[in-house]
Amino acid sequence: MSKDDCIFCKIANGEIPSATVYEDSICRVILDVNPANKGHALVIPKEHYDDIFSMDADTASKIFTIATEVAKAQKAELNPDGLNIVQNNGEAAGQTVFHFHMHVIPRFIKDDVNIKWLPKKPEADELETLSKALRKRI
Ligand code: AMP
Ligand code: ZN
């Protein structure tokens, strides 16, 4: 179902024109208007999902399959040195458009894209305790 006031619903369903790289019944892939790097693409499902928490596994797997094809097309066309897949959920994680989308970002040695974080040192039992708790929920 599409949301009337959602820009990515309108883009994904072709009501607003976009630099489209790929389209099928599930999703549209466009070039980001304010790219982190040349070729920065967004895989956008045609159906509205706010974020990953409301997305079903079948749609997610189709989106990721298309992202791999986009990555290979970028590799062939732009010859990047690397590539990031980024997918933000919630304001705390940097999401600004609240319709699920996956960023596919070509990377070049010494480019100015900044995705790295500061690694933390977990408490002694933290990984074991938390992995057991999470395991029960999957
Ligand atoms: P996020 O911060 O993960 O929600 O990413 C939103 C992305 O959408 C940003 O990289 C924006 O540059 C991009 N964006 C916003 N509006 C448009 C638009 N009309 N066409 C293409 N990309 C857009
Ligand atoms: Zn939407």
PDB file of C-alpha atoms and ligand atoms in Angstrom:
ATOM      1  CA  MET A   1       0.000   0.000   0.000  1.00  0.00           C
ATOM      2  CA  SER A   2       1.347   3.441  -0.847  1.00  0.00           C
ATOM      3  CA  LYS A   3       1.336   6.452   1.477  1.00  0.00           C
ATOM      4  CA  ASP A   4      -0.020   9.679  -0.035  1.00  0.00           C
ATOM      5  CA  ASP A   5       2.588  11.913   1.525  1.00  0.00           C
ATOM      6  CA  CYS A   6       5.634   9.659   0.975  1.00  0.00           C
ATOM      7  CA  ILE A   7       8.130  10.859  -1.636  1.00  0.00           C
ATOM      8  CA  PHE A   8       9.676   7.408  -2.139  1.00  0.00           C
ATOM      9  CA  CYS A   9       6.206   5.864  -2.742  1.00  0.00           C
ATOM     10  CA  LYS A  10       5.767   8.430  -5.518  1.00  0.00           C
ATOM     11  CA  ILE A  11       9.271   7.886  -6.934  1.00  0.00           C
ATOM     12  CA  ALA A  12       9.115   4.078  -6.721  1.00  0.00           C
ATOM     13  CA  ASN A  13       5.739   3.992  -8.452  1.00  0.00           C
ATOM     14  CA  GLY A  14       6.773   6.471 -11.168  1.00  0.00           C
ATOM     15  CA  GLU A  15       4.575   9.432 -10.121  1.00  0.00           C
ATOM     16  CA  ILE A  16       7.720  11.545  -9.662  1.00  0.00           C
ATOM     17  CA  PRO A  17      10.465  11.170 -12.301  1.00  0.00           C
ATOM     18  CA  SER A  18      13.843   9.851 -11.180  1.00  0.00           C
ATOM     19  CA  ALA A  19      17.161   8.736 -12.668  1.00  0.00           C
ATOM     20  CA  THR A  20      16.051   5.102 -12.844  1.00  0.00           C
ATOM     21  CA  VAL A  21      18.671   2.372 -13.151  1.00  0.00           C
ATOM     22  CA  TYR A  22      16.339  -0.648 -12.849  1.00  0.00           C
ATOM     23  CA  GLU A  23      12.675  -1.383 -12.304  1.00  0.00           C
ATOM     24  CA  ASP A  24      10.537  -4.492 -11.781  1.00  0.00           C
ATOM     25  CA  SER A  25       7.246  -5.306 -10.026  1.00  0.00           C
ATOM     26  CA  ILE A  26       8.899  -5.238  -6.567  1.00  0.00           C
ATOM     27  CA  CYS A  27      11.263  -2.270  -6.648  1.00  0.00           C
ATOM     28  CA  ARG A  28      12.830   0.650  -8.472  1.00  0.00           C
ATOM     29  CA  VAL A  29      16.538   1.490  -8.316  1.00  0.00           C
ATOM     30  CA  ILE A  30      17.422   5.182  -8.717  1.00  0.00           C
ATOM     31  CA  LEU A  31      20.488   7.365  -8.463  1.00  0.00           C
ATOM     32  CA  ASP A  32      20.566   9.420  -5.250  1.00  0.00           C
ATOM     33  CA  VAL A  33      20.059  13.163  -5.961  1.00  0.00           C
ATOM     34  CA  ASN A  34      22.719  14.030  -3.373  1.00  0.00           C
ATOM     35  CA  PRO A  35      25.160  11.148  -3.787  1.00  0.00           C
ATOM     36  CA  ALA A  36      27.915  10.271  -1.325  1.00  0.00           C
ATOM     37  CA  ASN A  37      29.947   9.235  -4.387  1.00  0.00           C
ATOM     38  CA  LYS A  38      29.470   8.917  -8.127  1.00  0.00           C
ATOM     39  CA  GLY A  39      26.956   6.143  -8.879  1.00  0.00           C
ATOM     40  CA  HIS A  40      25.355   6.102  -5.383  1.00  0.00           C
ATOM     41  CA  ALA A  41      22.120   4.171  -5.948  1.00  0.00           C
ATOM     42  CA  LEU A  42      19.007   3.529  -3.857  1.00  0.00           C
ATOM     43  CA  VAL A  43      17.003   0.305  -4.053  1.00  0.00           C
ATOM     44  CA  ILE A  44      13.440   1.267  -3.157  1.00  0.00           C
ATOM     45  CA  PRO A  45      10.551  -1.214  -2.752  1.00  0.00           C
ATOM     46  CA  LYS A  46       7.349  -0.143  -4.538  1.00  0.00           C
ATOM     47  CA  GLU A  47       5.306  -1.069  -1.494  1.00  0.00           C
ATOM     48  CA  HIS A  48       5.653   1.212   1.521  1.00  0.00           C
ATOM     49  CA  TYR A  49       7.605  -0.129   4.495  1.00  0.00           C
ATOM     50  CA  ASP A  50       8.736   2.465   7.056  1.00  0.00           C
ATOM     51  CA  ASP A  51      11.878   0.502   7.815  1.00  0.00           C
ATOM     52  CA  ILE A  52      13.430  -2.957   8.201  1.00  0.00           C
ATOM     53  CA  PHE A  53      11.254  -3.752  11.209  1.00  0.00           C
ATOM     54  CA  SER A  54       8.099  -3.851   9.109  1.00  0.00           C
ATOM     55  CA  MET A  55       9.592  -5.611   6.085  1.00  0.00           C
ATOM     56  CA  ASP A  56       8.972  -9.307   5.334  1.00  0.00           C
ATOM     57  CA  ALA A  57      11.875 -11.654   4.625  1.00  0.00           C
ATOM     58  CA  ASP A  58      10.742 -12.416   1.069  1.00  0.00           C
ATOM     59  CA  THR A  59      10.748  -8.747  -0.001  1.00  0.00           C
ATOM     60  CA  ALA A  60      14.054  -8.199   1.841  1.00  0.00           C
ATOM     61  CA  SER A  61      15.677 -11.059  -0.034  1.00  0.00           C
ATOM     62  CA  LYS A  62      14.440  -9.683  -3.386  1.00  0.00           C
ATOM     63  CA  ILE A  63      15.773  -6.214  -2.512  1.00  0.00           C
ATOM     64  CA  PHE A  64      19.183  -7.632  -1.609  1.00  0.00           C
ATOM     65  CA  THR A  65      19.284  -9.730  -4.778  1.00  0.00           C
ATOM     66  CA  ILE A  66      18.728  -6.572  -6.836  1.00  0.00           C
ATOM     67  CA  ALA A  67      21.363  -4.715  -4.779  1.00  0.00           C
ATOM     68  CA  THR A  68      23.930  -7.351  -5.790  1.00  0.00           C
ATOM     69  CA  GLU A  69      23.059  -6.787  -9.469  1.00  0.00           C
ATOM     70  CA  VAL A  70      23.358  -3.008  -9.003  1.00  0.00           C
ATOM     71  CA  ALA A  71      26.759  -3.472  -7.328  1.00  0.00           C
ATOM     72  CA  LYS A  72      27.986  -5.522 -10.286  1.00  0.00           C
ATOM     73  CA  ALA A  73      26.700  -2.914 -12.777  1.00  0.00           C
ATOM     74  CA  GLN A  74      28.484  -0.146 -10.832  1.00  0.00           C
ATOM     75  CA  LYS A  75      31.658  -2.234 -10.752  1.00  0.00           C
ATOM     76  CA  ALA A  76      31.514  -2.746 -14.528  1.00  0.00           C
ATOM     77  CA  GLU A  77      30.681   0.891 -15.326  1.00  0.00           C
ATOM     78  CA  LEU A  78      32.642   2.868 -12.709  1.00  0.00           C
ATOM     79  CA  ASN A  79      35.356   0.414 -11.631  1.00  0.00           C
ATOM     80  CA  PRO A  80      35.204   1.360  -7.925  1.00  0.00           C
ATOM     81  CA  ASP A  81      37.871   0.046  -5.514  1.00  0.00           C
ATOM     82  CA  GLY A  82      35.167  -1.039  -3.056  1.00  0.00           C
ATOM     83  CA  LEU A  83      31.478  -0.672  -2.257  1.00  0.00           C
ATOM     84  CA  ASN A  84      29.253  -0.155   0.786  1.00  0.00           C
ATOM     85  CA  ILE A  85      25.696  -1.342   1.302  1.00  0.00           C
ATOM     86  CA  VAL A  86      24.082   0.960   3.870  1.00  0.00           C
ATOM     87  CA  GLN A  87      20.526   0.785   5.162  1.00  0.00           C
ATOM     88  CA  ASN A  88      19.426   3.239   7.855  1.00  0.00           C
ATOM     89  CA  ASN A  89      16.497   2.570  10.189  1.00  0.00           C
ATOM     90  CA  GLY A  90      15.159   5.278  12.497  1.00  0.00           C
ATOM     91  CA  GLU A  91      16.340   8.789  13.193  1.00  0.00           C
ATOM     92  CA  ALA A  92      18.959   7.479  15.622  1.00  0.00           C
ATOM     93  CA  ALA A  93      20.547   5.545  12.752  1.00  0.00           C
ATOM     94  CA  GLY A  94      20.463   8.487  10.351  1.00  0.00           C
ATOM     95  CA  GLN A  95      17.295   7.639   8.407  1.00  0.00           C
ATOM     96  CA  THR A  96      15.818  10.776   6.830  1.00  0.00           C
ATOM     97  CA  VAL A  97      13.311   9.295   4.370  1.00  0.00           C
ATOM     98  CA  PHE A  98      10.955   6.967   6.225  1.00  0.00           C
ATOM     99  CA  HIS A  99      10.286   4.558   3.384  1.00  0.00           C
ATOM    100  CA  PHE A 100      12.717   1.618   3.462  1.00  0.00           C
ATOM    101  CA  HIS A 101      15.616   1.933   1.011  1.00  0.00           C
ATOM    102  CA  MET A 102      19.029   0.384   0.582  1.00  0.00           C
ATOM    103  CA  HIS A 103      22.026   2.524  -0.363  1.00  0.00           C
ATOM    104  CA  VAL A 104      24.547   0.984  -2.779  1.00  0.00           C
ATOM    105  CA  ILE A 105      27.619   3.230  -2.670  1.00  0.00           C
ATOM    106  CA  PRO A 106      30.691   2.750  -4.881  1.00  0.00           C
ATOM    107  CA  ARG A 107      33.920   3.515  -2.998  1.00  0.00           C
ATOM    108  CA  PHE A 108      37.258   4.766  -4.220  1.00  0.00           C
ATOM    109  CA  ILE A 109      40.623   4.751  -2.457  1.00  0.00           C
ATOM    110  CA  LYS A 110      40.986   7.987  -0.461  1.00  0.00           C
ATOM    111  CA  ASP A 111      37.454   9.233  -1.227  1.00  0.00           C
ATOM    112  CA  ASP A 112      35.774  11.418   1.421  1.00  0.00           C
ATOM    113  CA  VAL A 113      32.929   9.066   2.375  1.00  0.00           C
ATOM    114  CA  ASN A 114      32.896   8.376   6.107  1.00  0.00           C
ATOM    115  CA  ILE A 115      31.111   5.233   7.327  1.00  0.00           C
ATOM    116  CA  LYS A 116      33.533   3.848   9.947  1.00  0.00           C
ATOM    117  CA  TRP A 117      32.725   3.743  13.692  1.00  0.00           C
ATOM    118  CA  LEU A 118      34.834   3.576  16.849  1.00  0.00           C
ATOM    119  CA  PRO A 119      35.017  -0.086  17.992  1.00  0.00           C
ATOM    120  CA  LYS A 120      33.982  -0.775  21.617  1.00  0.00           C
ATOM    121  CA  LYS A 121      35.321  -3.317  24.104  1.00  0.00           C
ATOM    122  CA  PRO A 122      32.429  -5.466  25.406  1.00  0.00           C
ATOM    123  CA  GLU A 123      32.222  -6.567  29.077  1.00  0.00           C
ATOM    124  CA  ALA A 124      33.532 -10.060  29.899  1.00  0.00           C
ATOM    125  CA  ASP A 125      30.284 -12.072  29.470  1.00  0.00           C
ATOM    126  CA  GLU A 126      28.398  -9.652  27.283  1.00  0.00           C
ATOM    127  CA  LEU A 127      28.814 -11.417  23.939  1.00  0.00           C
ATOM    128  CA  GLU A 128      27.857 -14.819  25.297  1.00  0.00           C
ATOM    129  CA  THR A 129      24.856 -13.577  27.274  1.00  0.00           C
ATOM    130  CA  LEU A 130      23.549 -11.399  24.479  1.00  0.00           C
ATOM    131  CA  SER A 131      24.067 -13.961  21.735  1.00  0.00           C
ATOM    132  CA  LYS A 132      22.004 -16.481  23.768  1.00  0.00           C
ATOM    133  CA  ALA A 133      19.215 -13.943  24.332  1.00  0.00           C
ATOM    134  CA  LEU A 134      19.076 -12.963  20.665  1.00  0.00           C
ATOM    135  CA  ARG A 135      19.279 -16.548  19.485  1.00  0.00           C
ATOM    136  CA  LYS A 136      16.004 -17.302  21.276  1.00  0.00           C
ATOM    137  CA  ARG A 137      14.284 -14.539  19.296  1.00  0.00           C
ATOM    138  CA  ILE A 138      15.241 -15.638  15.789  1.00  0.00           C
TER     139      ILE A 138
HETATM  140  P1  AMP B   1      18.493   8.006   4.494  1.00  0.00           P
HETATM  141  O1  AMP B   1      19.252   9.077   5.238  1.00  0.00           O
HETATM  142  O2  AMP B   1      19.077   6.635   4.646  1.00  0.00           O
HETATM  143  O3  AMP B   1      17.014   8.070   4.830  1.00  0.00           O
HETATM  144  O4  AMP B   1      18.682   8.363   2.974  1.00  0.00           O
HETATM  145  C1  AMP B   1      17.833   9.171   2.227  1.00  0.00           C
HETATM  146  C2  AMP B   1      18.511   9.402   0.916  1.00  0.00           C
HETATM  147  O5  AMP B   1      17.546   9.782  -0.039  1.00  0.00           O
HETATM  148  C3  AMP B   1      19.580  10.523   0.939  1.00  0.00           C
HETATM  149  O6  AMP B   1      20.829   9.991   0.520  1.00  0.00           O
HETATM  150  C4  AMP B   1      19.006  11.569  -0.004  1.00  0.00           C
HETATM  151  O7  AMP B   1      20.018  12.225  -0.739  1.00  0.00           O
HETATM  152  C5  AMP B   1      18.108  10.730  -0.899  1.00  0.00           C
HETATM  153  N1  AMP B   1      16.985  11.450  -1.497  1.00  0.00           N
HETATM  154  C6  AMP B   1      16.090  12.241  -0.875  1.00  0.00           C
HETATM  155  N2  AMP B   1      15.176  12.706  -1.767  1.00  0.00           N
HETATM  156  C7  AMP B   1      15.497  12.163  -2.965  1.00  0.00           C
HETATM  157  C8  AMP B   1      14.946  12.252  -4.288  1.00  0.00           C
HETATM  158  N3  AMP B   1      13.868  13.012  -4.536  1.00  0.00           N
HETATM  159  N4  AMP B   1      15.538  11.566  -5.281  1.00  0.00           N
HETATM  160  C9  AMP B   1      16.636  10.806  -5.038  1.00  0.00           C
HETATM  161  N5  AMP B   1      17.203  10.680  -3.821  1.00  0.00           N
HETATM  162  C10 AMP B   1      16.649  11.354  -2.797  1.00  0.00           C
HETATM  163 ZN    ZN B   2       6.452   5.251   0.971  1.00  0.00          ZN
END
